[in-house]
């Protein structure tokens, strides 16, 4: 497939097959997905072959890339084998070479006998027309009457009719060369996806009952123990069973420095082991590892098309018939109304016809978006579709969750202040008893600190969470409550409140511990800022993007952290308050929400675009429109620069596509350019816009505020 219109032609052909409910071609990964109630695979093969394409059969190797086949939905991967590729080369380049040789022979004959040479050029044109007309007929039958092959066939036959035989043959040769250039450019655009697929090895070394054996990675199941040697890539997501190892995860995260992983840490599929032989436990289902999820997002991205792309798609369906109508009028009106020579205006009308193909216009947006999405993936950012990529470039405000986003999400206890005769160890024991089992960062920090102090831990009874307030439970027969100072039913006395204020002004979060309603301790905790948080906010400010921190923390602690980051803040927010804040910001200007927790998901959904940290919860990652897989905040500025570069690239591509057509439209009607240059207005423009889009893969987006 050379462009997105080829993909749509296949979809049309397959959808017309009896028994098919729906068909979808994923251009970037070359897959055809068909939903049907019965097995119609043979009919699908025939339909696709009927319009000049071929499908590889679905075998076990396809499952390596996470493809599934069920009764209701079949996935057919258009993968090529080595032997097929050599035949493809012959099919692709053979007609071009043959036509060029015939043209050279015809030109040679013309030097000695012009009349015979003219006949030779007619034969050459007819030979070149055969495969093009066959494909045109197939496309017409499949419901695509305005394909470029149809326009070329009409133009070439018309050129023969008016005696422009040499030019007719040259037009066909240029068209074939242009098609090859398009194919080359399209394959280059898909190269990044192919490279991602190649990260998974064919086999894995599994250890069962102390014995090693190699199995296909499709046969791996969660819980299997595997062994990986230095220089090999992981066949699945896995937890490290060895003490420590270094992994190169650059292909997935863009992080060039190898990452040190410790026992029980999760390592994504496709990571390259750097230093020693290790054992790991598989944790991902077949077809659901890190690589598969990225591929799925890329495929999903094509379905979530940008508004401009959808508009151009609709526009192109009207554009070609309109150009054909204008071409007919150009041929008929001057000779009939103004007694102009028929040959001249038939020639100009045919040249105009060649400008009518919308290939360059149709591919201008998806080519840039596909390249932009691939470039983002290389930099450790997953963007779910052209719509999200386009919107990122329009963001003017970014709202940040604090814990786990601007901070590391690993707070530690800094102070324990006791009251009413309670000892520190007793206060820690009762606090940890009601916090045990909680996934909240503050709860984990209190439990960890109690363990470090050698406190014996026991679970509290009747433990329950009080939404937006804290937790409570029964320990040693007494009711224990932990909450924020501001959530207490009765205010603290002035002396204790001053202690709370002093701690909060140091940027610490304070919780109060009550035993039977009596205050026994204040516990202060402090979270550490991410190493790149300050640099990330500065990068965003340089791009003209305003940052706002949204946190459930108290105002004084939030103010201390916000001052350190030089950003605005809103504090003491419940999850619903964050949603309200984001909606308010969004009404003023396009706002993105960056978070990592379940409680951030509603706010992310309310924003123009939600961005999840790679270390976040599954809910946050599912809700988000984009994710930073490498967990680096500075990736936000990179994403936005890339989005702006992609939007600029789209504008350039549309200008090239339409600009060339307008230029050739004027020069053709003026008689300055002829048929063969009109071909360049289509094939040349298509190759140009694709090549322009590929620049996004090579170049780092500019730091300019563009």
XYZ file of C-alpha atoms in Angstrom:
706
model
C 0.000 0.000 0.000
C 1.428 3.345 -1.065
C -0.973 5.663 0.738
C -4.081 5.841 2.892
C -6.346 5.829 -0.180
C -5.005 2.345 -1.053
C -6.083 1.242 2.420
C -9.589 2.640 1.861
C -9.839 0.844 -1.482
C -9.102 -2.461 0.277
C -11.678 -1.654 2.971
C -14.321 -0.963 0.288
C -13.554 -4.192 -1.541
C -13.683 -6.327 1.616
C -16.819 -4.626 2.984
C -18.641 -5.532 -0.228
C -18.015 -9.259 0.442
C -21.194 -11.039 1.517
C -21.103 -11.918 5.225
C -18.637 -9.183 6.199
C -19.916 -6.865 8.942
C -17.001 -4.428 8.921
C -13.438 -4.113 7.644
C -10.590 -1.904 8.789
C -7.106 -1.536 7.298
C -4.353 -0.295 9.607
C -1.978 1.396 7.174
C 0.980 1.772 9.561
C 1.142 -1.905 10.593
C -0.220 -3.305 7.294
C -3.020 -5.267 8.937
C -6.534 -5.964 7.736
C -9.121 -6.584 10.456
C -12.404 -8.140 9.432
C -15.505 -8.756 11.526
C -17.816 -11.471 10.189
C -20.302 -14.024 11.507
C -18.892 -16.846 9.372
C -15.519 -17.826 7.937
C -15.196 -15.696 4.809
C -11.387 -15.668 4.609
C -11.300 -17.215 1.105
C -13.727 -14.596 -0.234
C -11.655 -11.850 1.421
C -8.465 -13.163 -0.170
C -10.198 -13.150 -3.579
C -11.620 -9.640 -3.089
C -8.255 -8.151 -2.089
C -6.456 -9.978 -4.887
C -9.103 -8.676 -7.273
C -7.975 -5.063 -6.757
C -4.276 -5.836 -7.138
C -3.120 -6.449 -3.549
C -2.118 -9.628 -1.746
C -2.451 -10.873 1.834
C -0.075 -13.176 3.680
C -1.771 -16.124 5.348
C -2.249 -15.923 9.107
C 0.199 -18.339 10.715
C 1.766 -18.707 14.138
C 4.371 -16.023 13.469
C 1.583 -13.479 13.295
C 0.673 -14.293 16.883
C 4.186 -13.175 17.849
C 2.971 -9.652 17.273
C -0.156 -10.051 19.333
C -2.620 -10.783 16.531
C -5.744 -12.767 17.398
C -8.152 -14.810 15.350
C -11.660 -15.584 16.534
C -14.910 -16.549 14.858
C -16.154 -12.976 14.973
C -12.975 -11.056 14.199
C -10.055 -12.104 12.055
C -6.715 -10.311 11.908
C -4.779 -10.813 8.709
C -1.255 -9.467 8.775
C 0.164 -8.284 5.469
C 3.651 -9.637 6.262
C 6.062 -10.562 3.494
C 8.440 -13.499 3.279
C 11.840 -13.358 1.608
C 10.749 -15.344 -1.447
C 7.602 -13.208 -1.876
C 9.669 -10.025 -1.646
C 11.889 -11.049 -4.565
C 8.793 -11.683 -6.667
C 7.431 -8.342 -5.502
C 10.580 -6.600 -6.691
C 10.170 -8.206 -10.096
C 6.491 -7.187 -10.189
C 7.241 -3.643 -9.050
C 10.299 -2.769 -11.121
C 9.822 -5.092 -14.132
C 7.140 -2.977 -15.891
C 9.190 0.211 -15.400
C 12.350 -1.300 -16.866
C 10.370 -2.936 -19.686
C 8.551 0.289 -20.569
C 11.791 2.303 -20.477
C 13.458 -0.173 -22.869
C 10.471 -0.086 -25.228
C 10.535 3.737 -25.209
C 14.255 3.721 -25.969
C 13.642 1.296 -28.845
C 10.724 3.421 -30.142
C 12.887 6.558 -30.006
C 15.628 4.733 -31.948
C 13.148 3.670 -34.638
C 11.853 7.255 -34.901
C 15.350 8.455 -35.842
C 15.267 6.307 -38.980
C 11.542 6.090 -39.753
C 9.218 8.636 -38.053
C 6.018 6.888 -39.204
C 7.170 3.488 -37.906
C 8.455 5.179 -34.776
C 5.017 6.664 -34.176
C 3.528 3.168 -34.402
C 6.217 1.861 -32.026
C 5.277 4.534 -29.450
C 1.595 3.564 -29.790
C 2.493 -0.093 -29.097
C 4.714 0.973 -26.170
C 1.886 3.046 -24.671
C -0.614 0.195 -25.043
C 1.801 -2.256 -23.395
C 2.278 0.177 -20.491
C -1.470 0.745 -20.248
C -2.392 -2.929 -19.803
C -1.515 -3.280 -16.060
C -2.795 0.223 -15.280
C -6.135 -0.333 -17.016
C -6.523 -3.741 -15.339
C -6.061 -2.135 -11.930
C -8.376 0.725 -12.910
C -11.108 -1.747 -13.835
C -10.666 -3.591 -10.527
C -10.878 -0.325 -8.592
C -14.036 0.718 -10.444
C -15.620 -2.647 -9.628
C -14.663 -2.279 -5.952
C -16.370 1.116 -5.714
C -13.439 3.488 -6.359
C -14.161 5.009 -9.806
C -11.919 8.069 -9.367
C -8.633 6.277 -8.666
C -5.453 7.691 -10.231
C -5.234 4.591 -12.456
C -8.570 5.531 -14.049
C -7.444 9.100 -14.664
C -4.135 7.895 -16.139
C -5.885 5.459 -18.453
C -8.256 8.136 -19.791
C -5.384 10.617 -20.240
C -3.118 8.124 -22.044
C -5.866 6.927 -24.409
C -6.829 10.556 -25.088
C -3.187 11.442 -25.832
C -3.019 8.595 -28.374
C -6.260 9.855 -29.906
C -4.778 13.325 -30.600
C -1.431 11.881 -31.804
C 0.754 12.714 -28.750
C 2.124 9.161 -28.751
C 5.612 9.782 -27.332
C 4.161 11.963 -24.616
C 1.549 9.330 -23.738
C 4.315 6.752 -23.200
C 6.381 9.237 -21.143
C 3.362 9.998 -18.913
C 2.974 6.286 -18.132
C 6.691 5.901 -17.347
C 6.678 8.929 -15.028
C 3.537 7.617 -13.341
C 5.164 4.235 -12.669
C 8.300 5.902 -11.289
C 6.124 8.137 -9.116
C 4.271 5.092 -7.769
C 7.629 3.511 -6.857
C 8.689 6.689 -5.061
C 5.410 6.690 -3.136
C 5.906 3.048 -2.199
C 9.468 3.735 -1.049
C 8.354 6.707 1.054
C 5.461 4.738 2.576
C 7.774 1.876 3.525
C 10.164 4.358 5.131
C 7.270 5.767 7.143
C 6.374 2.246 8.341
C 9.984 1.410 9.160
C 9.672 2.603 12.764
C 6.709 0.292 13.354
C 8.560 -2.635 11.745
C 11.576 -1.946 13.965
C 9.293 -2.050 17.005
C 7.882 -5.415 15.937
C 11.422 -6.746 15.486
C 12.289 -6.046 19.140
C 10.618 -9.274 20.238
C 12.711 -12.441 19.753
C 11.252 -15.483 18.018
C 11.878 -17.859 20.950
C 12.351 -17.820 24.719
C 14.480 -20.040 26.988
C 12.076 -21.389 29.604
C 13.057 -23.270 32.775
C 10.722 -26.068 33.880
C 11.614 -28.425 36.728
C 15.233 -27.361 36.450
C 15.432 -28.120 32.713
C 15.922 -25.512 29.982
C 14.041 -25.632 26.704
C 13.328 -23.173 23.894
C 9.717 -22.397 23.061
C 7.934 -19.921 20.795
C 7.141 -16.711 22.672
C 3.447 -17.174 21.833
C 3.521 -20.182 24.197
C 4.751 -18.152 27.190
C 2.276 -17.739 30.029
C 2.268 -15.618 33.200
C 4.262 -17.356 35.928
C 6.712 -19.049 33.534
C 10.360 -18.733 34.538
C 12.712 -17.696 31.734
C 16.448 -17.147 31.399
C 17.964 -14.314 29.350
C 21.627 -13.835 28.415
C 23.487 -10.532 27.839
C 22.720 -9.060 24.411
C 19.287 -10.706 24.250
C 15.914 -8.969 24.419
C 13.096 -9.879 26.765
C 10.313 -11.860 25.040
C 7.623 -10.667 27.479
C 7.018 -8.311 30.381
C 8.686 -9.954 33.357
C 9.736 -9.529 37.000
C 13.401 -9.917 37.816
C 14.163 -12.971 39.970
C 17.923 -12.315 40.109
C 19.338 -9.757 42.550
C 20.137 -7.008 40.040
C 20.723 -6.390 36.325
C 21.080 -3.532 33.819
C 18.650 -3.208 30.909
C 18.785 -0.970 27.860
C 15.177 0.225 27.496
C 15.955 2.987 24.979
C 13.876 1.399 22.185
C 10.741 1.762 24.344
C 11.405 4.804 26.514
C 13.990 6.871 24.630
C 16.194 6.770 27.755
C 19.725 6.197 26.433
C 21.334 5.218 29.769
C 20.850 1.543 30.832
C 18.463 1.202 33.776
C 19.418 -0.716 36.932
C 16.638 -3.107 37.950
C 16.435 -4.861 41.334
C 14.773 -8.133 42.355
C 10.966 -8.143 41.878
C 11.061 -5.038 39.659
C 9.107 -5.231 36.401
C 11.013 -5.040 33.097
C 9.135 -4.383 29.802
C 9.307 -6.721 26.802
C 11.855 -5.700 24.175
C 14.394 -4.451 26.755
C 18.003 -5.445 26.013
C 19.891 -7.178 28.832
C 23.257 -5.456 29.275
C 25.438 -7.264 31.773
C 24.728 -10.759 33.138
C 22.636 -13.914 32.737
C 19.387 -13.443 34.670
C 16.185 -15.256 35.452
C 12.782 -13.598 35.254
C 9.139 -14.468 35.838
C 6.748 -13.737 32.966
C 3.890 -11.415 33.991
C 2.205 -10.557 30.656
C -0.369 -12.544 28.702
C 0.477 -13.453 25.062
C -0.234 -10.462 22.849
C -0.373 -8.051 25.789
C 3.220 -7.116 26.542
C 4.722 -3.600 26.375
C 5.503 -3.869 22.636
C 2.025 -5.168 21.819
C 0.414 -2.362 23.783
C 2.442 0.251 21.881
C 1.492 -1.366 18.553
C -2.137 -1.446 19.644
C -1.988 2.268 20.472
C -0.449 3.015 17.062
C -3.231 1.049 15.369
C -5.837 2.705 17.580
C -4.309 6.072 16.720
C -5.213 5.678 13.044
C -8.865 5.339 14.009
C -8.744 8.513 16.138
C -8.042 10.806 13.218
C -7.413 14.516 13.501
C -10.291 16.836 12.469
C -8.217 18.269 9.611
C -7.528 14.760 8.318
C -11.238 13.918 8.358
C -12.039 17.166 6.545
C -9.438 16.518 3.822
C -10.744 12.990 3.386
C -14.252 14.335 2.717
C -12.898 17.163 0.563
C -10.910 14.752 -1.642
C -14.048 12.769 -2.466
C -15.615 15.915 -3.933
C -12.386 17.345 -5.379
C -11.681 14.626 -7.963
C -15.163 14.517 -9.577
C -15.170 18.350 -9.711
C -11.765 18.384 -11.455
C -13.026 15.747 -13.921
C -16.075 17.899 -14.682
C -13.848 20.967 -15.210
C -11.638 18.862 -17.488
C -14.636 17.914 -19.642
C -15.709 21.572 -19.795
C -12.176 22.626 -20.800
C -12.271 20.111 -23.651
C -15.747 21.091 -24.881
C -16.333 24.826 -24.282
C -13.417 26.485 -26.184
C -13.918 24.450 -29.418
C -17.742 24.630 -29.333
C -18.191 28.200 -28.075
C -15.103 29.927 -29.492
C -14.128 27.733 -32.480
C -10.784 26.836 -30.866
C -8.840 23.803 -32.203
C -10.018 20.518 -30.714
C -6.517 18.986 -30.451
C -5.196 21.822 -28.294
C -8.060 21.768 -25.796
C -8.374 17.981 -25.642
C -4.660 17.938 -24.783
C -5.088 20.594 -22.078
C -8.198 18.899 -20.697
C -6.340 15.589 -20.425
C -3.433 17.277 -18.643
C -5.918 18.859 -16.257
C -7.423 15.436 -15.647
C -4.094 14.192 -14.283
C -4.097 16.993 -11.737
C -7.412 15.664 -10.397
C -5.959 12.831 -8.310
C -6.095 13.781 -4.601
C -3.355 11.356 -3.423
C -0.943 14.062 -2.260
C -3.725 15.945 -0.493
C -5.146 12.830 1.175
C -1.763 11.663 2.461
C -0.527 15.121 3.551
C -2.041 14.859 7.039
C -1.804 11.111 7.880
C 1.828 10.962 6.687
C 2.802 13.776 9.072
C 0.735 12.359 11.934
C 2.114 8.826 11.520
C 5.671 10.205 11.517
C 4.870 12.413 14.525
C 3.426 9.490 16.512
C 6.429 7.306 15.652
C 8.848 10.091 16.652
C 6.990 10.525 19.953
C 7.275 6.788 20.654
C 11.037 6.963 20.071
C 11.230 9.756 22.652
C 9.336 7.747 25.260
C 5.881 9.277 24.775
C 2.751 7.431 23.684
C 0.145 9.637 22.004
C -3.216 8.028 21.272
C -4.034 9.276 17.804
C -3.909 12.207 15.450
C -6.580 14.101 17.396
C -4.457 14.060 20.578
C -1.290 14.936 18.653
C -3.005 17.913 17.015
C -4.505 19.150 20.309
C -1.183 18.991 22.165
C 0.171 21.785 20.021
C -2.699 24.077 21.083
C -2.201 23.642 24.844
C -1.627 26.910 26.746
C -2.045 25.672 30.354
C -0.954 22.443 32.034
C -2.488 21.393 35.358
C -0.295 19.052 37.406
C -1.247 16.655 40.140
C 1.375 17.018 42.903
C 2.025 13.606 44.469
C 3.641 11.200 42.023
C 3.694 13.770 39.213
C 5.647 16.823 40.333
C 7.009 14.845 43.267
C 8.387 11.317 43.314
C 5.299 10.011 45.091
C 7.463 8.509 47.833
C 6.968 10.734 50.885
C 8.875 9.974 54.074
C 8.153 10.755 57.708
C 10.190 13.738 58.971
C 8.638 14.477 62.385
C 6.564 12.678 65.019
C 5.265 14.966 67.794
C 3.417 13.225 70.650
C 0.821 14.542 73.132
C -1.118 13.473 76.213
C 1.650 11.164 77.458
C 1.765 8.964 74.348
C 5.133 7.470 73.419
C 6.489 7.743 69.851
C 6.506 3.970 69.297
C 2.929 3.635 70.567
C 1.770 6.480 68.317
C 3.498 4.906 65.317
C 2.055 1.458 66.142
C -1.555 2.663 66.255
C -1.108 4.879 63.163
C 0.485 2.062 61.145
C -2.222 -0.378 62.273
C -4.967 1.522 60.423
C -2.742 2.453 57.439
C -1.533 -1.106 56.695
C -2.703 -2.406 53.332
C -3.453 1.052 51.929
C -1.899 2.057 48.602
C -1.889 5.750 49.468
C 1.684 7.170 49.442
C 1.271 8.774 52.904
C -0.043 5.525 54.380
C 2.871 3.547 52.948
C 5.333 6.109 54.294
C 3.942 5.822 57.854
C 4.024 1.997 57.755
C 7.575 1.970 56.349
C 8.789 4.425 58.993
C 7.229 2.385 61.810
C 9.001 -0.751 60.508
C 12.314 1.135 60.306
C 11.908 2.160 63.982
C 11.473 -1.496 64.966
C 7.805 -1.120 65.908
C 5.794 -4.366 65.973
C 2.911 -3.998 63.539
C -0.592 -5.460 63.698
C -3.688 -4.853 61.577
C -6.487 -2.750 63.026
C -10.018 -4.151 63.080
C -12.984 -2.612 61.259
C -10.664 -0.448 59.196
C -12.443 1.914 56.806
C -11.625 4.922 54.643
C -13.504 8.165 55.194
C -13.661 9.783 51.745
C -11.852 13.124 51.723
C -11.168 12.927 55.459
C -8.869 10.039 56.431
C -9.041 6.509 57.878
C -10.211 4.891 61.106
C -10.184 1.495 62.779
C -10.025 -0.322 66.105
C -6.665 -1.203 67.684
C -6.302 -2.903 71.079
C -9.971 -2.205 71.723
C -9.694 1.524 71.083
C -10.937 3.613 68.174
C -8.071 5.103 66.161
C -8.573 7.939 63.635
C -6.088 9.587 61.264
C -6.969 12.692 59.290
C -5.791 16.068 58.077
C -5.888 18.765 60.801
C -8.467 20.746 58.806
C -10.885 17.805 58.811
C -11.192 17.519 62.584
C -14.637 18.066 64.084
C -13.182 20.377 66.751
C -10.285 22.751 66.221
C -6.862 22.188 67.752
C -5.780 24.532 70.513
C -3.599 27.460 69.499
C -0.286 25.948 70.668
C -0.752 22.740 68.685
C -2.146 24.599 65.679
C 0.992 26.752 65.636
C 3.120 23.583 65.508
C 1.048 22.345 62.579
C 1.439 25.710 60.831
C 5.225 25.705 61.321
C 5.541 22.202 59.849
C 3.283 23.011 56.888
C 5.220 26.174 56.092
C 8.268 23.939 55.644
C 6.387 22.199 52.815
C 5.410 19.197 54.933
C 2.082 17.389 55.047
C 0.753 16.924 58.569
C -1.717 14.267 59.773
C -3.187 13.982 63.246
C -3.548 10.684 65.142
C -6.503 10.375 67.553
C -7.090 7.610 70.090
C -10.634 7.505 71.443
C -11.042 11.055 70.180
C -7.967 12.368 72.019
C -4.969 13.750 70.113
C -1.904 11.569 70.678
C 0.422 12.606 67.814
C 1.179 14.787 64.835
C 3.033 13.032 61.994
C 4.731 15.253 59.382
C 5.778 13.915 55.991
C 7.634 15.445 53.074
C 7.732 14.294 49.468
C 10.782 14.944 47.322
C 10.429 16.883 44.053
C 11.271 15.018 40.872
C 14.797 15.811 39.735
C 13.567 17.375 36.504
C 10.421 19.110 37.836
C 11.939 22.615 37.902
C 13.585 22.204 34.487
C 10.331 20.825 33.020
C 8.261 23.797 34.178
C 10.922 26.204 32.881
C 10.892 24.457 29.471
C 7.110 24.799 29.356
C 7.295 28.474 30.335
C 9.754 29.023 27.455
C 7.059 27.601 25.159
C 4.525 30.062 26.556
C 2.702 27.418 28.590
C 1.426 28.245 32.070
C 1.689 25.598 34.827
C -0.755 25.099 37.744
C -0.337 22.589 40.587
C -3.556 20.933 41.827
C -3.285 19.117 45.145
C -5.336 17.789 48.004
C -2.547 18.916 50.319
C -2.942 21.856 52.698
C -2.435 25.385 51.373
C 0.779 26.113 53.332
C 2.578 22.937 52.194
C 1.345 23.498 48.640
C 2.560 27.110 48.730
C 6.046 26.033 49.821
C 6.365 23.532 46.961
C 4.798 25.911 44.419
C 7.294 28.612 45.418
C 10.137 26.163 44.889
C 8.787 25.381 41.425
C 7.816 28.995 40.633
C 4.281 27.987 39.634
C 0.678 28.676 40.608
C -1.267 26.259 42.791
C -4.689 25.308 44.111
C -4.721 23.374 47.372
C -7.018 21.291 49.623
C -8.810 19.858 46.580
C -10.936 16.720 46.589
C -11.060 14.714 43.292
C -14.287 16.504 42.304
C -12.656 19.864 43.090
C -9.832 19.017 40.674
C -12.414 18.380 37.954
C -14.026 21.760 38.646
C -10.627 23.493 38.589
C -9.692 21.877 35.265
C -13.052 22.807 33.700
C -12.547 26.432 34.790
C -9.015 26.498 33.338
C -10.241 24.843 30.138
C -12.866 27.535 29.644
C -10.124 30.168 29.669
C -7.696 28.356 27.321
C -6.813 24.824 26.165
C -5.648 22.904 29.242
C -3.880 19.564 29.678
C -4.034 17.589 32.923
C -1.020 15.522 33.998
C -1.544 12.884 36.689
C -0.736 9.372 37.805
C -3.500 8.184 40.125
C -7.060 6.879 39.974
C -8.250 10.131 41.569
C -6.690 12.087 38.672
C -8.643 10.209 35.987
C -11.843 12.368 36.150
C -9.820 15.598 35.873
C -7.811 14.156 32.974
C -11.066 13.333 31.206
C -12.379 16.876 31.789
C -9.283 18.488 30.251
C -8.578 19.148 26.568
C -6.033 16.348 26.738
C -5.076 14.037 29.614
C -1.440 12.972 30.064
C -0.444 10.104 32.368
C 2.902 9.396 33.966
C 4.228 5.978 32.901
C 4.458 4.857 36.537
C 0.785 5.712 37.101
C -2.182 3.440 37.693
C -3.814 1.455 34.888
C -6.952 3.621 35.207
C -4.933 6.807 34.653
C -3.101 5.274 31.684
C -6.367 4.076 30.109
C -8.077 7.448 30.618
C -5.162 9.496 29.284
C -4.795 10.625 25.674
C -0.995 10.460 26.033
C 1.534 8.922 28.420
C 5.166 9.555 29.352
C 6.541 6.002 29.395
C 9.982 7.120 30.564
C 8.432 9.021 33.504
C 10.440 12.195 32.745
C 8.504 15.444 33.088
C 10.779 17.151 30.571
C 9.161 14.879 28.000
C 6.102 17.179 28.166
C 7.922 20.029 26.442
C 9.342 17.560 23.894
C 5.825 16.266 23.170
C 4.425 19.756 22.691
C 7.319 20.817 20.448
C 6.779 17.668 18.387
C 3.048 18.378 18.145
C 3.709 21.938 16.970
C 6.290 20.667 14.473
C 3.748 18.101 13.215
C 1.030 20.740 12.827
C 3.505 22.946 10.931
C 4.449 19.953 8.777
C 0.784 19.333 7.957
C 0.369 22.962 6.870
C 3.493 22.671 4.698
C 2.204 19.432 3.133
C -1.202 20.905 2.316
C 0.516 23.947 0.807
C 2.744 21.691 -1.326
C -0.156 19.472 -2.429
C -2.586 22.256 -3.292
C 0.088 24.739 -4.387
C 1.538 22.433 -7.035
C -1.916 21.606 -8.330
C -2.886 25.292 -8.582
C 0.395 26.113 -10.370
C -0.041 23.282 -12.862
C -3.714 24.091 -13.272
C -2.818 27.623 -14.416
C 0.153 26.565 -16.568
C -1.828 23.731 -18.151
C -4.755 25.946 -19.117
C -2.244 28.501 -20.438
C -0.581 25.828 -22.553
C 2.802 26.250 -20.817
C 3.019 22.714 -19.387
C 1.899 19.426 -20.836
C 0.878 15.924 -19.824
C 4.168 14.678 -18.400
C 4.539 17.681 -16.048
C 0.932 17.237 -14.947
C 1.927 13.773 -13.673
C 4.476 15.474 -11.426
C 1.641 17.494 -9.907
C 0.336 14.177 -8.524
C 3.101 11.586 -8.087
C 5.791 14.185 -7.463
C 3.655 16.020 -4.913
C 2.810 12.746 -3.138
C 6.482 11.814 -2.882
C 7.324 15.348 -1.708
C 4.752 15.492 1.105
C 5.716 12.007 2.317
C 9.414 12.908 2.294
C 8.597 16.131 4.158
C 6.668 14.147 6.794
C 9.640 11.795 7.252
C 11.706 14.756 8.469
C 9.805 14.490 11.754
C 11.464 11.132 12.355
C 14.974 12.526 11.861
C 14.974 15.974 13.370
C 14.441 16.998 16.953
C 11.662 19.575 17.230
C 12.885 23.135 17.482
C 13.011 24.880 20.848
C 11.418 27.915 19.308
C 8.051 29.018 20.508
C 6.427 28.190 17.210
